[in-house]
Amino acid sequence: MATSLTLYGRKTSANVQKVVWALEELGANYQQIELGGKFGGVDTAEFRAMNPNALVPVLKDGAFVLWESHAVVRYLSAKYGAGTLWPEAVQARALADQWTDWTAARFQPAWIGVFYAVVRTGPADRNDGQIARLIAATNDCFQIMDGQLARTPFLAGETLTYADIVAGTSLYRWYSMEIARERFAAVEDWHRRLLQRPAFVTGVSVPYDDLVAK
């Protein structure tokens, strides 16, 4: 794929990881410029001209600029992954959209809430009650996914789509955090399938030592 893609955002950002995973699945030729977090750079006038929210990720495809991770992953899938990440059948694509929107509205606020409460918060400042509530909310979401993944190998059906990318980015952090986890057999099988994909390992299995609060 001959492209002029530039991705702005640090490798340890979960939202950036979604885009990296998609780019790697698509075999895209892209440049990544690490911004945000310890790299800074998001408050500059130049970056705010691309994204007035001063958040990563931002994608440039030639002169076209796009922000919001799920929008970026959908765009890449539609433009470069028709028939693979982007289902061609309307109903199959609707299912991918269903899981993508559900991830944004319900799943990610729960699991990333656990990450912030456990990893990004120092031990002395952690709120055990809050952590328990967030883990319970995440487990409710995993229960829903487990039911689907017991029927189909991927969230929207028989093949990997952008829905698996936006939801599956959670798994490296979820299974590496020092928390008590419920067992969800179908989710664990899904995770094992994803670990067999080099794009998942490259994009998502990224150590986050520099994010751990002291």
mmCIF file of C-alpha atoms in Angstrom:
data_model
loop_
_atom_site.group_PDB
_atom_site.id
_atom_site.type_symbol
_atom_site.label_atom_id
_atom_site.label_comp_id
_atom_site.label_asym_id
_atom_site.label_seq_id
_atom_site.Cartn_x
_atom_site.Cartn_y
_atom_site.Cartn_z
ATOM 1 C CA MET A 1 0.000 0.000 0.000
ATOM 2 C CA ALA A 2 1.639 3.244 -1.140
ATOM 3 C CA THR A 3 0.436 5.865 1.295
ATOM 4 C CA SER A 4 1.432 9.107 2.946
ATOM 5 C CA LEU A 5 0.060 8.324 6.382
ATOM 6 C CA THR A 6 1.301 10.027 9.527
ATOM 7 C CA LEU A 7 0.074 9.060 12.977
ATOM 8 C CA TYR A 8 0.568 11.470 15.859
ATOM 9 C CA GLY A 9 0.511 9.923 19.320
ATOM 10 C CA ARG A 10 2.588 8.000 21.833
ATOM 11 C CA LYS A 11 2.835 4.215 21.670
ATOM 12 C CA THR A 12 1.611 3.848 25.273
ATOM 13 C CA SER A 13 -1.741 5.532 24.592
ATOM 14 C CA ALA A 14 -4.534 2.960 24.397
ATOM 15 C CA ASN A 15 -6.359 5.065 21.821
ATOM 16 C CA VAL A 16 -3.238 5.398 19.692
ATOM 17 C CA GLN A 17 -2.713 1.638 19.975
ATOM 18 C CA LYS A 18 -6.029 1.037 18.218
ATOM 19 C CA VAL A 19 -4.785 2.972 15.219
ATOM 20 C CA VAL A 20 -1.366 1.311 15.200
ATOM 21 C CA TRP A 21 -3.018 -2.104 15.291
ATOM 22 C CA ALA A 22 -5.274 -1.173 12.366
ATOM 23 C CA LEU A 23 -2.347 0.218 10.361
ATOM 24 C CA GLU A 24 -0.318 -2.919 10.991
ATOM 25 C CA GLU A 25 -3.216 -5.205 10.030
ATOM 26 C CA LEU A 26 -3.548 -3.263 6.777
ATOM 27 C CA GLY A 27 0.154 -3.427 6.010
ATOM 28 C CA ALA A 28 0.215 0.358 5.743
ATOM 29 C CA ASN A 29 3.342 2.390 5.181
ATOM 30 C CA TYR A 30 3.103 5.014 7.894
ATOM 31 C CA GLN A 31 5.164 7.301 10.077
ATOM 32 C CA GLN A 32 4.443 7.603 13.789
ATOM 33 C CA ILE A 33 5.364 10.774 15.642
ATOM 34 C CA GLU A 34 5.186 10.293 19.394
ATOM 35 C CA LEU A 35 3.305 13.115 21.075
ATOM 36 C CA GLY A 36 1.359 13.412 24.307
ATOM 37 C CA GLY A 37 2.247 12.219 27.788
ATOM 38 C CA LYS A 38 5.963 12.504 28.486
ATOM 39 C CA PHE A 39 6.565 13.607 24.887
ATOM 40 C CA GLY A 40 4.342 16.684 25.144
ATOM 41 C CA GLY A 41 3.708 18.632 21.955
ATOM 42 C CA VAL A 42 -0.091 18.553 21.998
ATOM 43 C CA ASP A 43 -0.496 22.116 23.258
ATOM 44 C CA THR A 44 1.315 23.716 20.348
ATOM 45 C CA ALA A 45 -0.545 25.878 17.866
ATOM 46 C CA GLU A 46 0.505 23.509 15.096
ATOM 47 C CA PHE A 47 -0.996 20.465 16.798
ATOM 48 C CA ARG A 48 -4.147 22.281 17.917
ATOM 49 C CA ALA A 49 -4.705 23.283 14.312
ATOM 50 C CA MET A 50 -5.034 19.574 13.581
ATOM 51 C CA ASN A 51 -6.981 18.692 16.732
ATOM 52 C CA PRO A 52 -8.423 21.537 18.821
ATOM 53 C CA ASN A 53 -8.957 19.054 21.670
ATOM 54 C CA ALA A 54 -5.154 18.712 22.039
ATOM 55 C CA LEU A 55 -5.492 14.925 22.266
ATOM 56 C CA VAL A 56 -3.975 11.977 20.445
ATOM 57 C CA PRO A 57 -4.339 10.177 18.129
ATOM 58 C CA VAL A 58 -4.420 12.304 15.021
ATOM 59 C CA LEU A 59 -4.045 10.797 11.551
ATOM 60 C CA LYS A 60 -2.907 12.609 8.429
ATOM 61 C CA ASP A 61 -3.589 10.919 5.115
ATOM 62 C CA GLY A 62 -2.034 13.303 2.632
ATOM 63 C CA ALA A 63 -3.774 16.603 3.311
ATOM 64 C CA PHE A 64 -6.683 14.956 5.132
ATOM 65 C CA VAL A 65 -6.632 15.208 8.937
ATOM 66 C CA LEU A 66 -8.774 13.112 11.283
ATOM 67 C CA TRP A 67 -9.017 12.738 15.062
ATOM 68 C CA GLU A 68 -10.986 10.491 17.466
ATOM 69 C CA SER A 69 -9.595 6.965 17.582
ATOM 70 C CA HIS A 70 -12.729 5.090 16.552
ATOM 71 C CA ALA A 71 -13.312 7.448 13.637
ATOM 72 C CA VAL A 72 -9.694 6.956 12.574
ATOM 73 C CA VAL A 73 -9.907 3.160 12.778
ATOM 74 C CA ARG A 74 -13.178 3.164 10.824
ATOM 75 C CA TYR A 75 -11.687 5.462 8.181
ATOM 76 C CA LEU A 76 -8.605 3.311 7.695
ATOM 77 C CA SER A 77 -10.745 0.177 7.548
ATOM 78 C CA ALA A 78 -13.127 1.700 4.990
ATOM 79 C CA LYS A 79 -10.430 3.152 2.735
ATOM 80 C CA TYR A 80 -7.800 0.425 2.917
ATOM 81 C CA GLY A 81 -9.510 -2.666 4.355
ATOM 82 C CA ALA A 82 -12.666 -3.278 2.308
ATOM 83 C CA GLY A 83 -13.585 -6.923 2.646
ATOM 84 C CA THR A 84 -11.251 -7.478 5.593
ATOM 85 C CA LEU A 85 -11.420 -5.044 8.521
ATOM 86 C CA TRP A 86 -14.343 -3.324 6.773
ATOM 87 C CA PRO A 87 -17.168 -5.821 6.122
ATOM 88 C CA GLU A 88 -18.748 -5.326 2.725
ATOM 89 C CA ALA A 89 -22.165 -6.683 3.752
ATOM 90 C CA VAL A 90 -24.297 -3.952 5.303
ATOM 91 C CA GLN A 91 -25.588 -6.067 8.185
ATOM 92 C CA ALA A 92 -22.119 -7.352 9.053
ATOM 93 C CA ARG A 93 -20.860 -3.776 9.068
ATOM 94 C CA ALA A 94 -23.772 -2.735 11.263
ATOM 95 C CA LEU A 95 -22.719 -5.376 13.796
ATOM 96 C CA ALA A 96 -19.161 -4.030 13.748
ATOM 97 C CA ASP A 97 -20.564 -0.542 14.345
ATOM 98 C CA GLN A 98 -22.719 -1.847 17.183
ATOM 99 C CA TRP A 99 -19.718 -3.238 19.066
ATOM 100 C CA THR A 100 -17.578 -0.208 18.248
ATOM 101 C CA ASP A 101 -20.123 2.248 19.607
ATOM 102 C CA TRP A 102 -20.789 0.039 22.650
ATOM 103 C CA THR A 103 -17.068 -0.001 23.374
ATOM 104 C CA ALA A 104 -16.943 3.800 23.330
ATOM 105 C CA ALA A 105 -20.074 4.246 25.411
ATOM 106 C CA ARG A 106 -19.796 1.456 27.959
ATOM 107 C CA PHE A 107 -16.785 -0.860 27.789
ATOM 108 C CA GLN A 108 -13.866 1.548 27.549
ATOM 109 C CA PRO A 109 -15.037 3.869 30.360
ATOM 110 C CA ALA A 110 -15.183 0.807 32.623
ATOM 111 C CA TRP A 111 -11.906 -0.946 31.827
ATOM 112 C CA ILE A 112 -9.825 2.197 31.431
ATOM 113 C CA GLY A 113 -11.341 3.445 34.670
ATOM 114 C CA VAL A 114 -9.797 0.403 36.353
ATOM 115 C CA PHE A 115 -6.460 1.174 34.706
ATOM 116 C CA TYR A 116 -6.470 4.734 35.998
ATOM 117 C CA ALA A 117 -7.639 3.704 39.462
ATOM 118 C CA VAL A 118 -5.046 0.923 39.824
ATOM 119 C CA VAL A 119 -2.068 1.838 37.632
ATOM 120 C CA ARG A 120 -2.187 5.596 37.259
ATOM 121 C CA THR A 121 -3.001 6.130 40.961
ATOM 122 C CA GLY A 122 -0.380 5.610 43.646
ATOM 123 C CA PRO A 123 -1.028 2.909 46.265
ATOM 124 C CA ALA A 124 -1.646 5.433 49.037
ATOM 125 C CA ASP A 125 -4.343 7.201 47.019
ATOM 126 C CA ARG A 126 -6.283 4.236 45.694
ATOM 127 C CA ASN A 127 -9.958 3.907 46.505
ATOM 128 C CA ASP A 128 -10.771 0.233 46.990
ATOM 129 C CA GLY A 129 -14.502 0.809 46.743
ATOM 130 C CA GLN A 130 -14.134 2.677 43.462
ATOM 131 C CA ILE A 131 -11.842 -0.026 42.079
ATOM 132 C CA ALA A 132 -14.321 -2.758 43.017
ATOM 133 C CA ARG A 133 -17.171 -0.891 41.301
ATOM 134 C CA LEU A 134 -15.127 -0.348 38.135
ATOM 135 C CA ILE A 135 -14.009 -3.985 38.013
ATOM 136 C CA ALA A 136 -17.626 -5.096 38.428
ATOM 137 C CA ALA A 137 -18.701 -2.802 35.569
ATOM 138 C CA THR A 138 -15.915 -4.167 33.383
ATOM 139 C CA ASN A 139 -16.862 -7.746 34.228
ATOM 140 C CA ASP A 140 -20.444 -6.994 33.201
ATOM 141 C CA CYS A 141 -19.087 -5.914 29.821
ATOM 142 C CA PHE A 142 -16.854 -8.959 29.502
ATOM 143 C CA GLN A 143 -19.878 -11.150 30.257
ATOM 144 C CA ILE A 144 -21.690 -9.585 27.296
ATOM 145 C CA MET A 145 -18.683 -10.068 25.011
ATOM 146 C CA ASP A 146 -18.188 -13.604 26.282
ATOM 147 C CA GLY A 147 -21.696 -14.502 25.189
ATOM 148 C CA GLN A 148 -21.048 -13.244 21.678
ATOM 149 C CA LEU A 149 -17.570 -14.769 21.437
ATOM 150 C CA ALA A 150 -18.960 -18.147 22.463
ATOM 151 C CA ARG A 151 -20.996 -18.015 19.242
ATOM 152 C CA THR A 152 -18.534 -16.416 16.813
ATOM 153 C CA PRO A 153 -14.724 -16.187 16.874
ATOM 154 C CA PHE A 154 -14.796 -12.400 16.566
ATOM 155 C CA LEU A 155 -17.219 -9.778 17.813
ATOM 156 C CA ALA A 156 -18.950 -9.100 14.505
ATOM 157 C CA GLY A 157 -18.758 -12.623 13.103
ATOM 158 C CA GLU A 158 -16.262 -15.014 11.578
ATOM 159 C CA THR A 159 -13.447 -12.586 10.775
ATOM 160 C CA LEU A 160 -11.555 -9.778 12.490
ATOM 161 C CA THR A 161 -13.064 -6.334 11.995
ATOM 162 C CA TYR A 162 -12.501 -2.855 13.374
ATOM 163 C CA ALA A 163 -14.836 -3.800 16.235
ATOM 164 C CA ASP A 164 -12.269 -6.285 17.553
ATOM 165 C CA ILE A 165 -9.560 -3.641 17.283
ATOM 166 C CA VAL A 166 -11.300 -0.990 19.368
ATOM 167 C CA ALA A 167 -12.453 -3.498 21.998
ATOM 168 C CA GLY A 168 -9.460 -5.844 21.958
ATOM 169 C CA THR A 169 -6.965 -3.082 22.677
ATOM 170 C CA SER A 170 -8.040 -3.475 26.310
ATOM 171 C CA LEU A 171 -6.697 -6.985 26.679
ATOM 172 C CA TYR A 172 -2.962 -6.464 27.212
ATOM 173 C CA ARG A 173 -3.609 -4.075 30.084
ATOM 174 C CA TRP A 174 -6.492 -6.044 31.518
ATOM 175 C CA TYR A 175 -4.508 -9.267 31.760
ATOM 176 C CA SER A 176 -1.331 -7.584 33.019
ATOM 177 C CA MET A 177 -2.815 -5.429 35.782
ATOM 178 C CA GLU A 178 -2.482 -6.697 39.333
ATOM 179 C CA ILE A 179 -6.184 -7.171 39.996
ATOM 180 C CA ALA A 180 -8.522 -10.058 40.766
ATOM 181 C CA ARG A 181 -10.174 -11.098 37.491
ATOM 182 C CA GLU A 182 -13.175 -13.248 36.744
ATOM 183 C CA ARG A 183 -12.656 -15.970 34.142
ATOM 184 C CA PHE A 184 -14.418 -15.603 30.813
ATOM 185 C CA ALA A 185 -13.492 -18.579 28.665
ATOM 186 C CA ALA A 186 -14.593 -17.200 25.305
ATOM 187 C CA VAL A 187 -12.879 -13.859 25.926
ATOM 188 C CA GLU A 188 -9.688 -15.696 26.867
ATOM 189 C CA ASP A 189 -9.901 -17.731 23.647
ATOM 190 C CA TRP A 190 -10.384 -14.489 21.689
ATOM 191 C CA HIS A 191 -7.316 -13.061 23.408
ATOM 192 C CA ARG A 192 -5.286 -16.116 22.426
ATOM 193 C CA ARG A 193 -6.385 -15.717 18.808
ATOM 194 C CA LEU A 194 -5.409 -12.057 18.843
ATOM 195 C CA LEU A 195 -1.989 -12.862 20.308
ATOM 196 C CA GLN A 196 -1.321 -14.913 17.183
ATOM 197 C CA ARG A 197 -1.622 -11.759 15.076
ATOM 198 C CA PRO A 198 1.676 -9.853 14.751
ATOM 199 C CA ALA A 199 -0.259 -6.587 14.329
ATOM 200 C CA PHE A 200 -1.886 -7.025 17.740
ATOM 201 C CA VAL A 201 1.444 -7.741 19.403
ATOM 202 C CA THR A 202 3.109 -4.745 17.732
ATOM 203 C CA GLY A 203 0.294 -2.314 18.385
ATOM 204 C CA VAL A 204 -1.090 -3.392 21.741
ATOM 205 C CA SER A 205 1.429 -5.454 23.720
ATOM 206 C CA VAL A 206 3.305 -2.335 24.744
ATOM 207 C CA PRO A 207 4.778 -2.083 28.270
ATOM 208 C CA TYR A 208 3.395 0.829 30.253
ATOM 209 C CA ASP A 209 6.017 1.136 32.985
ATOM 210 C CA ASP A 210 6.274 4.901 32.514
ATOM 211 C CA LEU A 211 2.532 5.230 33.257
ATOM 212 C CA VAL A 212 2.700 3.544 36.669
ATOM 213 C CA ALA A 213 2.135 6.004 39.519
ATOM 214 C CA LYS A 214 4.653 5.852 42.331
#
